[in-house]
Amino acid sequence: MELAYYSDYAVRLVNTEEPARNKDSLTTVEAVRDLFGANAQAARRATDADVTRFRSVRARLRAVFEAADGGDETLAVDLLNSLLLEFPVSPQISGHDIRDEDDKPDWHMHLADHPSNATAGFAAIAAMGLAFHLTSHGVDRLGLCEAAPCRNAYLDTSTNRSRRYCSDRCATRANVAAYRARKRLETERSEETGRSADTAQPSTPKTDR
């Protein structure tokens, strides 16, 4: 498993909450376990106590994205470093997949966590994955969706650093909103121009017959 894969753990956790919409899907231990995806063994460690702990880590990860999105690189790095110190991992070489061409293991880096609970394990790999993405691609590649009120986190992997939205759906919604706003402005300007023209026309003097 490549280290870049783990950065998605951070995004998945942060996006379980939509503060502007007052929505939070992280309310049960089942929701916690779902965040582990295919890692069923790690998910089985989750208990009801992890719900509160996961929410705490989520707030700290969102703070990293907020700092990055706001252009404060130093704060983003400091916040992420605090998570890395609190939730350490041990990088190991893994070869659980086989290369087809020579029937030999496909060696790659794997993050082995040794957690005291499910939250510690998830936080460790999420923080390390996010750190790997940040140092490989830049702090400005961590963003928050500009399609208000969404503000979901995303990782910009575009070639020209142009990503602004968390999904195609939000991009479409934002584009439609921008189009409608332009049309309203054009209509208002047209109406103002028409009123100005009417005011500027001289009145026709009356003549005696």
mmCIF file with all atom_site columns, C-alpha atoms in Angstrom:
data_model
loop_
_atom_site.group_PDB
_atom_site.id
_atom_site.type_symbol
_atom_site.label_atom_id
_atom_site.label_alt_id
_atom_site.label_comp_id
_atom_site.label_asym_id
_atom_site.label_entity_id
_atom_site.label_seq_id
_atom_site.pdbx_PDB_ins_code
_atom_site.Cartn_x
_atom_site.Cartn_y
_atom_site.Cartn_z
_atom_site.occupancy
_atom_site.B_iso_or_equiv
_atom_site.pdbx_formal_charge
_atom_site.auth_seq_id
_atom_site.auth_comp_id
_atom_site.auth_asym_id
_atom_site.auth_atom_id
_atom_site.pdbx_PDB_model_num
ATOM 1   C CA . MET A 1 1   ? 0.000   0.000   0.000   1.00 0.00 ? 1   MET A CA 1
ATOM 2   C CA . GLU A 1 2   ? 1.497   3.388   -1.001  1.00 0.00 ? 2   GLU A CA 1
ATOM 3   C CA . LEU A 1 3   ? 1.856   6.082   1.643   1.00 0.00 ? 3   LEU A CA 1
ATOM 4   C CA . ALA A 1 4   ? -0.191  8.486   -0.481  1.00 0.00 ? 4   ALA A CA 1
ATOM 5   C CA . TYR A 1 5   ? -3.195  6.224   0.039   1.00 0.00 ? 5   TYR A CA 1
ATOM 6   C CA . TYR A 1 6   ? -3.304  7.045   3.718   1.00 0.00 ? 6   TYR A CA 1
ATOM 7   C CA . SER A 1 7   ? -3.939  10.751  3.130   1.00 0.00 ? 7   SER A CA 1
ATOM 8   C CA . ASP A 1 8   ? -7.505  9.820   2.200   1.00 0.00 ? 8   ASP A CA 1
ATOM 9   C CA . TYR A 1 9   ? -8.056  8.669   5.778   1.00 0.00 ? 9   TYR A CA 1
ATOM 10  C CA . ALA A 1 10  ? -7.795  12.299  6.912   1.00 0.00 ? 10  ALA A CA 1
ATOM 11  C CA . VAL A 1 11  ? -10.213 13.517  4.240   1.00 0.00 ? 11  VAL A CA 1
ATOM 12  C CA . ARG A 1 12  ? -12.773 10.825  5.045   1.00 0.00 ? 12  ARG A CA 1
ATOM 13  C CA . LEU A 1 13  ? -12.727 11.670  8.737   1.00 0.00 ? 13  LEU A CA 1
ATOM 14  C CA . VAL A 1 14  ? -12.908 15.456  8.304   1.00 0.00 ? 14  VAL A CA 1
ATOM 15  C CA . ASN A 1 15  ? -15.827 15.137  5.901   1.00 0.00 ? 15  ASN A CA 1
ATOM 16  C CA . THR A 1 16  ? -18.003 13.221  8.348   1.00 0.00 ? 16  THR A CA 1
ATOM 17  C CA . GLU A 1 17  ? -19.038 16.660  9.584   1.00 0.00 ? 17  GLU A CA 1
ATOM 18  C CA . GLU A 1 18  ? -20.576 19.591  7.713   1.00 0.00 ? 18  GLU A CA 1
ATOM 19  C CA . PRO A 1 19  ? -20.493 22.430  10.264  1.00 0.00 ? 19  PRO A CA 1
ATOM 20  C CA . ALA A 1 20  ? -22.305 24.977  8.091   1.00 0.00 ? 20  ALA A CA 1
ATOM 21  C CA . ARG A 1 21  ? -25.183 22.542  7.577   1.00 0.00 ? 21  ARG A CA 1
ATOM 22  C CA . ASN A 1 22  ? -25.105 21.357  11.192  1.00 0.00 ? 22  ASN A CA 1
ATOM 23  C CA . LYS A 1 23  ? -24.659 17.758  10.019  1.00 0.00 ? 23  LYS A CA 1
ATOM 24  C CA . ASP A 1 24  ? -22.555 15.077  11.689  1.00 0.00 ? 24  ASP A CA 1
ATOM 25  C CA . SER A 1 25  ? -22.542 11.463  10.527  1.00 0.00 ? 25  SER A CA 1
ATOM 26  C CA . LEU A 1 26  ? -19.994 10.359  13.126  1.00 0.00 ? 26  LEU A CA 1
ATOM 27  C CA . THR A 1 27  ? -22.453 9.402   15.847  1.00 0.00 ? 27  THR A CA 1
ATOM 28  C CA . THR A 1 28  ? -22.113 5.623   16.250  1.00 0.00 ? 28  THR A CA 1
ATOM 29  C CA . VAL A 1 29  ? -19.400 3.014   16.545  1.00 0.00 ? 29  VAL A CA 1
ATOM 30  C CA . GLU A 1 30  ? -20.599 1.613   13.211  1.00 0.00 ? 30  GLU A CA 1
ATOM 31  C CA . ALA A 1 31  ? -19.814 4.968   11.580  1.00 0.00 ? 31  ALA A CA 1
ATOM 32  C CA . VAL A 1 32  ? -16.341 4.823   13.103  1.00 0.00 ? 32  VAL A CA 1
ATOM 33  C CA . ARG A 1 33  ? -15.759 1.334   11.728  1.00 0.00 ? 33  ARG A CA 1
ATOM 34  C CA . ASP A 1 34  ? -16.903 2.387   8.261   1.00 0.00 ? 34  ASP A CA 1
ATOM 35  C CA . LEU A 1 35  ? -14.072 4.916   8.131   1.00 0.00 ? 35  LEU A CA 1
ATOM 36  C CA . PHE A 1 36  ? -11.494 2.111   8.108   1.00 0.00 ? 36  PHE A CA 1
ATOM 37  C CA . GLY A 1 37  ? -12.751 0.884   4.754   1.00 0.00 ? 37  GLY A CA 1
ATOM 38  C CA . ALA A 1 38  ? -11.215 -2.450  3.803   1.00 0.00 ? 38  ALA A CA 1
ATOM 39  C CA . ASN A 1 39  ? -9.119  -2.573  6.981   1.00 0.00 ? 39  ASN A CA 1
ATOM 40  C CA . ALA A 1 40  ? -11.590 -4.810  8.815   1.00 0.00 ? 40  ALA A CA 1
ATOM 41  C CA . GLN A 1 41  ? -9.115  -5.937  11.464  1.00 0.00 ? 41  GLN A CA 1
ATOM 42  C CA . ALA A 1 42  ? -8.478  -2.372  12.609  1.00 0.00 ? 42  ALA A CA 1
ATOM 43  C CA . ALA A 1 43  ? -12.181 -1.551  12.472  1.00 0.00 ? 43  ALA A CA 1
ATOM 44  C CA . ARG A 1 44  ? -12.998 -4.367  14.876  1.00 0.00 ? 44  ARG A CA 1
ATOM 45  C CA . ARG A 1 45  ? -10.994 -2.607  17.588  1.00 0.00 ? 45  ARG A CA 1
ATOM 46  C CA . ALA A 1 46  ? -13.463 0.308   17.633  1.00 0.00 ? 46  ALA A CA 1
ATOM 47  C CA . THR A 1 47  ? -15.743 0.745   20.634  1.00 0.00 ? 47  THR A CA 1
ATOM 48  C CA . ASP A 1 48  ? -18.362 3.301   21.638  1.00 0.00 ? 48  ASP A CA 1
ATOM 49  C CA . ALA A 1 49  ? -15.636 5.308   23.388  1.00 0.00 ? 49  ALA A CA 1
ATOM 50  C CA . ASP A 1 50  ? -13.933 5.894   20.045  1.00 0.00 ? 50  ASP A CA 1
ATOM 51  C CA . VAL A 1 51  ? -16.810 8.050   18.781  1.00 0.00 ? 51  VAL A CA 1
ATOM 52  C CA . THR A 1 52  ? -15.822 10.943  21.049  1.00 0.00 ? 52  THR A CA 1
ATOM 53  C CA . ARG A 1 53  ? -12.115 10.375  20.463  1.00 0.00 ? 53  ARG A CA 1
ATOM 54  C CA . PHE A 1 54  ? -12.572 10.335  16.681  1.00 0.00 ? 54  PHE A CA 1
ATOM 55  C CA . ARG A 1 55  ? -14.451 13.626  16.852  1.00 0.00 ? 55  ARG A CA 1
ATOM 56  C CA . SER A 1 56  ? -11.557 15.200  18.727  1.00 0.00 ? 56  SER A CA 1
ATOM 57  C CA . VAL A 1 57  ? -9.050  14.056  16.090  1.00 0.00 ? 57  VAL A CA 1
ATOM 58  C CA . ARG A 1 58  ? -11.436 15.234  13.363  1.00 0.00 ? 58  ARG A CA 1
ATOM 59  C CA . ALA A 1 59  ? -11.446 18.773  14.765  1.00 0.00 ? 59  ALA A CA 1
ATOM 60  C CA . ARG A 1 60  ? -7.645  18.816  14.810  1.00 0.00 ? 60  ARG A CA 1
ATOM 61  C CA . LEU A 1 61  ? -7.396  17.538  11.234  1.00 0.00 ? 61  LEU A CA 1
ATOM 62  C CA . ARG A 1 62  ? -9.949  20.104  10.027  1.00 0.00 ? 62  ARG A CA 1
ATOM 63  C CA . ALA A 1 63  ? -7.815  22.780  11.664  1.00 0.00 ? 63  ALA A CA 1
ATOM 64  C CA . VAL A 1 64  ? -4.889  21.642  9.485   1.00 0.00 ? 64  VAL A CA 1
ATOM 65  C CA . PHE A 1 65  ? -7.008  22.013  6.334   1.00 0.00 ? 65  PHE A CA 1
ATOM 66  C CA . GLU A 1 66  ? -8.342  25.392  7.487   1.00 0.00 ? 66  GLU A CA 1
ATOM 67  C CA . ALA A 1 67  ? -4.830  26.710  8.096   1.00 0.00 ? 67  ALA A CA 1
ATOM 68  C CA . ALA A 1 68  ? -3.644  25.430  4.714   1.00 0.00 ? 68  ALA A CA 1
ATOM 69  C CA . ASP A 1 69  ? -6.702  26.808  2.932   1.00 0.00 ? 69  ASP A CA 1
ATOM 70  C CA . GLY A 1 70  ? -6.124  30.166  4.627   1.00 0.00 ? 70  GLY A CA 1
ATOM 71  C CA . GLY A 1 71  ? -2.521  30.313  3.427   1.00 0.00 ? 71  GLY A CA 1
ATOM 72  C CA . ASP A 1 72  ? -0.907  29.813  6.856   1.00 0.00 ? 72  ASP A CA 1
ATOM 73  C CA . GLU A 1 73  ? 1.600   27.099  5.975   1.00 0.00 ? 73  GLU A CA 1
ATOM 74  C CA . THR A 1 74  ? 3.509   27.272  9.256   1.00 0.00 ? 74  THR A CA 1
ATOM 75  C CA . LEU A 1 75  ? 0.376   26.784  11.351  1.00 0.00 ? 75  LEU A CA 1
ATOM 76  C CA . ALA A 1 76  ? -0.768  23.880  9.161   1.00 0.00 ? 76  ALA A CA 1
ATOM 77  C CA . VAL A 1 77  ? 2.586   22.152  9.588   1.00 0.00 ? 77  VAL A CA 1
ATOM 78  C CA . ASP A 1 78  ? 2.703   22.812  13.340  1.00 0.00 ? 78  ASP A CA 1
ATOM 79  C CA . LEU A 1 79  ? -0.783  21.381  13.827  1.00 0.00 ? 79  LEU A CA 1
ATOM 80  C CA . LEU A 1 80  ? 0.056   18.304  11.776  1.00 0.00 ? 80  LEU A CA 1
ATOM 81  C CA . ASN A 1 81  ? 3.347   17.801  13.602  1.00 0.00 ? 81  ASN A CA 1
ATOM 82  C CA . SER A 1 82  ? 1.502   17.768  16.927  1.00 0.00 ? 82  SER A CA 1
ATOM 83  C CA . LEU A 1 83  ? -0.649  14.916  15.638  1.00 0.00 ? 83  LEU A CA 1
ATOM 84  C CA . LEU A 1 84  ? 2.392   13.019  14.372  1.00 0.00 ? 84  LEU A CA 1
ATOM 85  C CA . LEU A 1 85  ? 4.058   13.302  17.769  1.00 0.00 ? 85  LEU A CA 1
ATOM 86  C CA . GLU A 1 86  ? 0.971   12.148  19.630  1.00 0.00 ? 86  GLU A CA 1
ATOM 87  C CA . PHE A 1 87  ? 0.122   9.305   17.249  1.00 0.00 ? 87  PHE A CA 1
ATOM 88  C CA . PRO A 1 88  ? 3.370   7.752   15.929  1.00 0.00 ? 88  PRO A CA 1
ATOM 89  C CA . VAL A 1 89  ? 3.660   4.923   13.400  1.00 0.00 ? 89  VAL A CA 1
ATOM 90  C CA . SER A 1 90  ? 6.352   2.493   12.332  1.00 0.00 ? 90  SER A CA 1
ATOM 91  C CA . PRO A 1 91  ? 7.060   2.369   8.582   1.00 0.00 ? 91  PRO A CA 1
ATOM 92  C CA . GLN A 1 92  ? 7.639   -1.151  7.337   1.00 0.00 ? 92  GLN A CA 1
ATOM 93  C CA . ILE A 1 93  ? 8.269   -2.846  4.011   1.00 0.00 ? 93  ILE A CA 1
ATOM 94  C CA . SER A 1 94  ? 5.306   -4.981  3.022   1.00 0.00 ? 94  SER A CA 1
ATOM 95  C CA . GLY A 1 95  ? 4.862   -7.505  0.214   1.00 0.00 ? 95  GLY A CA 1
ATOM 96  C CA . HIS A 1 96  ? 1.396   -8.988  0.550   1.00 0.00 ? 96  HIS A CA 1
ATOM 97  C CA . ASP A 1 97  ? 0.697   -8.542  -3.205  1.00 0.00 ? 97  ASP A CA 1
ATOM 98  C CA . ILE A 1 98  ? 2.379   -10.597 -5.934  1.00 0.00 ? 98  ILE A CA 1
ATOM 99  C CA . ARG A 1 99  ? 3.771   -9.220  -9.194  1.00 0.00 ? 99  ARG A CA 1
ATOM 100 C CA . ASP A 1 100 ? 2.272   -11.112 -12.124 1.00 0.00 ? 100 ASP A CA 1
ATOM 101 C CA . GLU A 1 101 ? 5.379   -11.108 -14.269 1.00 0.00 ? 101 GLU A CA 1
ATOM 102 C CA . ASP A 1 102 ? 7.724   -12.961 -11.915 1.00 0.00 ? 102 ASP A CA 1
ATOM 103 C CA . ASP A 1 103 ? 5.519   -14.256 -9.096  1.00 0.00 ? 103 ASP A CA 1
ATOM 104 C CA . LYS A 1 104 ? 7.485   -12.245 -6.531  1.00 0.00 ? 104 LYS A CA 1
ATOM 105 C CA . PRO A 1 105 ? 6.166   -9.932  -3.805  1.00 0.00 ? 105 PRO A CA 1
ATOM 106 C CA . ASP A 1 106 ? 5.345   -6.376  -4.793  1.00 0.00 ? 106 ASP A CA 1
ATOM 107 C CA . TRP A 1 107 ? 7.409   -4.618  -2.141  1.00 0.00 ? 107 TRP A CA 1
ATOM 108 C CA . HIS A 1 108 ? 6.145   -1.257  -0.909  1.00 0.00 ? 108 HIS A CA 1
ATOM 109 C CA . MET A 1 109 ? 6.053   0.895   2.204   1.00 0.00 ? 109 MET A CA 1
ATOM 110 C CA . HIS A 1 110 ? 3.367   0.178   4.760   1.00 0.00 ? 110 HIS A CA 1
ATOM 111 C CA . LEU A 1 111 ? 2.490   2.032   7.964   1.00 0.00 ? 111 LEU A CA 1
ATOM 112 C CA . ALA A 1 112 ? 2.298   -0.320  10.918  1.00 0.00 ? 112 ALA A CA 1
ATOM 113 C CA . ASP A 1 113 ? 0.485   1.202   13.860  1.00 0.00 ? 113 ASP A CA 1
ATOM 114 C CA . HIS A 1 114 ? 0.628   -0.083  17.427  1.00 0.00 ? 114 HIS A CA 1
ATOM 115 C CA . PRO A 1 115 ? -2.371  1.670   18.933  1.00 0.00 ? 115 PRO A CA 1
ATOM 116 C CA . SER A 1 116 ? -3.911  1.483   22.357  1.00 0.00 ? 116 SER A CA 1
ATOM 117 C CA . ASN A 1 117 ? -7.324  2.006   20.738  1.00 0.00 ? 117 ASN A CA 1
ATOM 118 C CA . ALA A 1 118 ? -8.944  2.360   17.314  1.00 0.00 ? 118 ALA A CA 1
ATOM 119 C CA . THR A 1 119 ? -8.705  6.162   17.361  1.00 0.00 ? 119 THR A CA 1
ATOM 120 C CA . ALA A 1 120 ? -4.947  6.117   17.926  1.00 0.00 ? 120 ALA A CA 1
ATOM 121 C CA . GLY A 1 121 ? -4.480  3.713   15.027  1.00 0.00 ? 121 GLY A CA 1
ATOM 122 C CA . PHE A 1 122 ? -6.624  5.703   12.623  1.00 0.00 ? 122 PHE A CA 1
ATOM 123 C CA . ALA A 1 123 ? -5.150  9.059   13.681  1.00 0.00 ? 123 ALA A CA 1
ATOM 124 C CA . ALA A 1 124 ? -1.614  7.759   13.211  1.00 0.00 ? 124 ALA A CA 1
ATOM 125 C CA . ILE A 1 125 ? -2.065  6.656   9.615   1.00 0.00 ? 125 ILE A CA 1
ATOM 126 C CA . ALA A 1 126 ? -4.269  9.651   8.727   1.00 0.00 ? 126 ALA A CA 1
ATOM 127 C CA . ALA A 1 127 ? -1.699  12.128  10.038  1.00 0.00 ? 127 ALA A CA 1
ATOM 128 C CA . MET A 1 128 ? 1.217   10.344  8.362   1.00 0.00 ? 128 MET A CA 1
ATOM 129 C CA . GLY A 1 129 ? -0.636  10.100  5.058   1.00 0.00 ? 129 GLY A CA 1
ATOM 130 C CA . LEU A 1 130 ? -1.519  13.781  5.179   1.00 0.00 ? 130 LEU A CA 1
ATOM 131 C CA . ALA A 1 131 ? 2.062   14.668  6.065   1.00 0.00 ? 131 ALA A CA 1
ATOM 132 C CA . PHE A 1 132 ? 3.322   12.655  3.104   1.00 0.00 ? 132 PHE A CA 1
ATOM 133 C CA . HIS A 1 133 ? 0.915   14.445  0.762   1.00 0.00 ? 133 HIS A CA 1
ATOM 134 C CA . LEU A 1 134 ? 1.838   17.848  2.180   1.00 0.00 ? 134 LEU A CA 1
ATOM 135 C CA . THR A 1 135 ? 5.596   17.378  1.871   1.00 0.00 ? 135 THR A CA 1
ATOM 136 C CA . SER A 1 136 ? 5.347   15.769  -1.573  1.00 0.00 ? 136 SER A CA 1
ATOM 137 C CA . HIS A 1 137 ? 2.917   18.200  -3.199  1.00 0.00 ? 137 HIS A CA 1
ATOM 138 C CA . GLY A 1 138 ? 2.821   21.346  -1.069  1.00 0.00 ? 138 GLY A CA 1
ATOM 139 C CA . VAL A 1 139 ? 0.652   22.807  1.676   1.00 0.00 ? 139 VAL A CA 1
ATOM 140 C CA . ASP A 1 140 ? -1.494  24.589  -0.894  1.00 0.00 ? 140 ASP A CA 1
ATOM 141 C CA . ARG A 1 141 ? -2.696  21.180  -2.110  1.00 0.00 ? 141 ARG A CA 1
ATOM 142 C CA . LEU A 1 142 ? -4.833  20.870  1.038   1.00 0.00 ? 142 LEU A CA 1
ATOM 143 C CA . GLY A 1 143 ? -8.107  22.677  0.479   1.00 0.00 ? 143 GLY A CA 1
ATOM 144 C CA . LEU A 1 144 ? -11.668 23.271  1.620   1.00 0.00 ? 144 LEU A CA 1
ATOM 145 C CA . CYS A 1 145 ? -14.504 23.315  -0.886  1.00 0.00 ? 145 CYS A CA 1
ATOM 146 C CA . GLU A 1 146 ? -15.442 26.812  -2.065  1.00 0.00 ? 146 GLU A CA 1
ATOM 147 C CA . ALA A 1 147 ? -19.040 25.833  -2.838  1.00 0.00 ? 147 ALA A CA 1
ATOM 148 C CA . ALA A 1 148 ? -20.713 27.325  0.215   1.00 0.00 ? 148 ALA A CA 1
ATOM 149 C CA . PRO A 1 149 ? -21.951 26.029  2.534   1.00 0.00 ? 149 PRO A CA 1
ATOM 150 C CA . CYS A 1 150 ? -20.079 22.764  1.819   1.00 0.00 ? 150 CYS A CA 1
ATOM 151 C CA . ARG A 1 151 ? -16.497 23.340  3.076   1.00 0.00 ? 151 ARG A CA 1
ATOM 152 C CA . ASN A 1 152 ? -15.578 19.672  2.731   1.00 0.00 ? 152 ASN A CA 1
ATOM 153 C CA . ALA A 1 153 ? -11.865 18.888  2.743   1.00 0.00 ? 153 ALA A CA 1
ATOM 154 C CA . TYR A 1 154 ? -10.077 17.706  -0.383  1.00 0.00 ? 154 TYR A CA 1
ATOM 155 C CA . LEU A 1 155 ? -6.576  16.960  -1.669  1.00 0.00 ? 155 LEU A CA 1
ATOM 156 C CA . ASP A 1 156 ? -5.681  18.770  -4.862  1.00 0.00 ? 156 ASP A CA 1
ATOM 157 C CA . THR A 1 157 ? -3.992  16.394  -7.292  1.00 0.00 ? 157 THR A CA 1
ATOM 158 C CA . SER A 1 158 ? -4.618  18.483  -10.412 1.00 0.00 ? 158 SER A CA 1
ATOM 159 C CA . THR A 1 159 ? -1.641  19.203  -12.662 1.00 0.00 ? 159 THR A CA 1
ATOM 160 C CA . ASN A 1 160 ? -2.100  22.986  -12.496 1.00 0.00 ? 160 ASN A CA 1
ATOM 161 C CA . ARG A 1 161 ? -3.157  23.364  -8.845  1.00 0.00 ? 161 ARG A CA 1
ATOM 162 C CA . SER A 1 162 ? -6.589  24.536  -9.966  1.00 0.00 ? 162 SER A CA 1
ATOM 163 C CA . ARG A 1 163 ? -8.929  22.472  -7.821  1.00 0.00 ? 163 ARG A CA 1
ATOM 164 C CA . ARG A 1 164 ? -11.422 24.508  -5.782  1.00 0.00 ? 164 ARG A CA 1
ATOM 165 C CA . TYR A 1 165 ? -14.209 22.065  -5.010  1.00 0.00 ? 165 TYR A CA 1
ATOM 166 C CA . CYS A 1 166 ? -14.479 18.736  -3.218  1.00 0.00 ? 166 CYS A CA 1
ATOM 167 C CA . SER A 1 167 ? -16.525 17.066  -5.959  1.00 0.00 ? 167 SER A CA 1
ATOM 168 C CA . ASP A 1 168 ? -17.950 17.491  -9.454  1.00 0.00 ? 168 ASP A CA 1
ATOM 169 C CA . ARG A 1 169 ? -21.351 18.023  -7.869  1.00 0.00 ? 169 ARG A CA 1
ATOM 170 C CA . CYS A 1 170 ? -20.141 21.012  -5.868  1.00 0.00 ? 170 CYS A CA 1
ATOM 171 C CA . ALA A 1 171 ? -18.280 22.394  -8.889  1.00 0.00 ? 171 ALA A CA 1
ATOM 172 C CA . THR A 1 172 ? -21.446 22.224  -10.986 1.00 0.00 ? 172 THR A CA 1
ATOM 173 C CA . ARG A 1 173 ? -23.531 23.801  -8.231  1.00 0.00 ? 173 ARG A CA 1
ATOM 174 C CA . ALA A 1 174 ? -21.031 26.645  -7.842  1.00 0.00 ? 174 ALA A CA 1
ATOM 175 C CA . ASN A 1 175 ? -20.866 27.249  -11.602 1.00 0.00 ? 175 ASN A CA 1
ATOM 176 C CA . VAL A 1 176 ? -24.666 27.370  -11.859 1.00 0.00 ? 176 VAL A CA 1
ATOM 177 C CA . ALA A 1 177 ? -24.837 29.799  -8.942  1.00 0.00 ? 177 ALA A CA 1
ATOM 178 C CA . ALA A 1 178 ? -22.161 32.009  -10.510 1.00 0.00 ? 178 ALA A CA 1
ATOM 179 C CA . TYR A 1 179 ? -24.002 31.976  -13.860 1.00 0.00 ? 179 TYR A CA 1
ATOM 180 C CA . ARG A 1 180 ? -27.272 32.976  -12.232 1.00 0.00 ? 180 ARG A CA 1
ATOM 181 C CA . ALA A 1 181 ? -25.540 35.744  -10.312 1.00 0.00 ? 181 ALA A CA 1
ATOM 182 C CA . ARG A 1 182 ? -24.054 37.109  -13.550 1.00 0.00 ? 182 ARG A CA 1
ATOM 183 C CA . LYS A 1 183 ? -27.457 37.019  -15.259 1.00 0.00 ? 183 LYS A CA 1
ATOM 184 C CA . ARG A 1 184 ? -29.062 38.872  -12.353 1.00 0.00 ? 184 ARG A CA 1
ATOM 185 C CA . LEU A 1 185 ? -26.337 41.513  -12.499 1.00 0.00 ? 185 LEU A CA 1
ATOM 186 C CA . GLU A 1 186 ? -26.772 41.907  -16.255 1.00 0.00 ? 186 GLU A CA 1
ATOM 187 C CA . THR A 1 187 ? -30.528 42.286  -15.819 1.00 0.00 ? 187 THR A CA 1
ATOM 188 C CA . GLU A 1 188 ? -30.115 44.865  -13.062 1.00 0.00 ? 188 GLU A CA 1
ATOM 189 C CA . ARG A 1 189 ? -27.622 46.855  -15.151 1.00 0.00 ? 189 ARG A CA 1
ATOM 190 C CA . SER A 1 190 ? -29.933 46.703  -18.164 1.00 0.00 ? 190 SER A CA 1
ATOM 191 C CA . GLU A 1 191 ? -32.847 47.968  -16.100 1.00 0.00 ? 191 GLU A CA 1
ATOM 192 C CA . GLU A 1 192 ? -30.732 50.782  -14.640 1.00 0.00 ? 192 GLU A CA 1
ATOM 193 C CA . THR A 1 193 ? -29.562 51.762  -18.145 1.00 0.00 ? 193 THR A CA 1
ATOM 194 C CA . GLY A 1 194 ? -33.178 51.820  -19.349 1.00 0.00 ? 194 GLY A CA 1
ATOM 195 C CA . ARG A 1 195 ? -34.274 54.000  -16.448 1.00 0.00 ? 195 ARG A CA 1
ATOM 196 C CA . SER A 1 196 ? -31.361 56.374  -17.015 1.00 0.00 ? 196 SER A CA 1
ATOM 197 C CA . ALA A 1 197 ? -32.242 56.664  -20.702 1.00 0.00 ? 197 ALA A CA 1
ATOM 198 C CA . ASP A 1 198 ? -35.852 57.464  -19.889 1.00 0.00 ? 198 ASP A CA 1
ATOM 199 C CA . THR A 1 199 ? -34.802 60.146  -17.419 1.00 0.00 ? 199 THR A CA 1
ATOM 200 C CA . ALA A 1 200 ? -32.374 61.693  -19.874 1.00 0.00 ? 200 ALA A CA 1
ATOM 201 C CA . GLN A 1 201 ? -34.966 62.123  -22.680 1.00 0.00 ? 201 GLN A CA 1
ATOM 202 C CA . PRO A 1 202 ? -36.117 65.772  -22.979 1.00 0.00 ? 202 PRO A CA 1
ATOM 203 C CA . SER A 1 203 ? -39.798 66.423  -22.540 1.00 0.00 ? 203 SER A CA 1
ATOM 204 C CA . THR A 1 204 ? -41.738 67.607  -25.643 1.00 0.00 ? 204 THR A CA 1
ATOM 205 C CA . PRO A 1 205 ? -42.925 71.202  -25.122 1.00 0.00 ? 205 PRO A CA 1
ATOM 206 C CA . LYS A 1 206 ? -46.627 71.903  -25.531 1.00 0.00 ? 206 LYS A CA 1
ATOM 207 C CA . THR A 1 207 ? -47.681 74.274  -28.325 1.00 0.00 ? 207 THR A CA 1
ATOM 208 C CA . ASP A 1 208 ? -50.729 76.530  -28.544 1.00 0.00 ? 208 ASP A CA 1
ATOM 209 C CA . ARG A 1 209 ? -53.127 75.909  -31.385 1.00 0.00 ? 209 ARG A CA 1
#
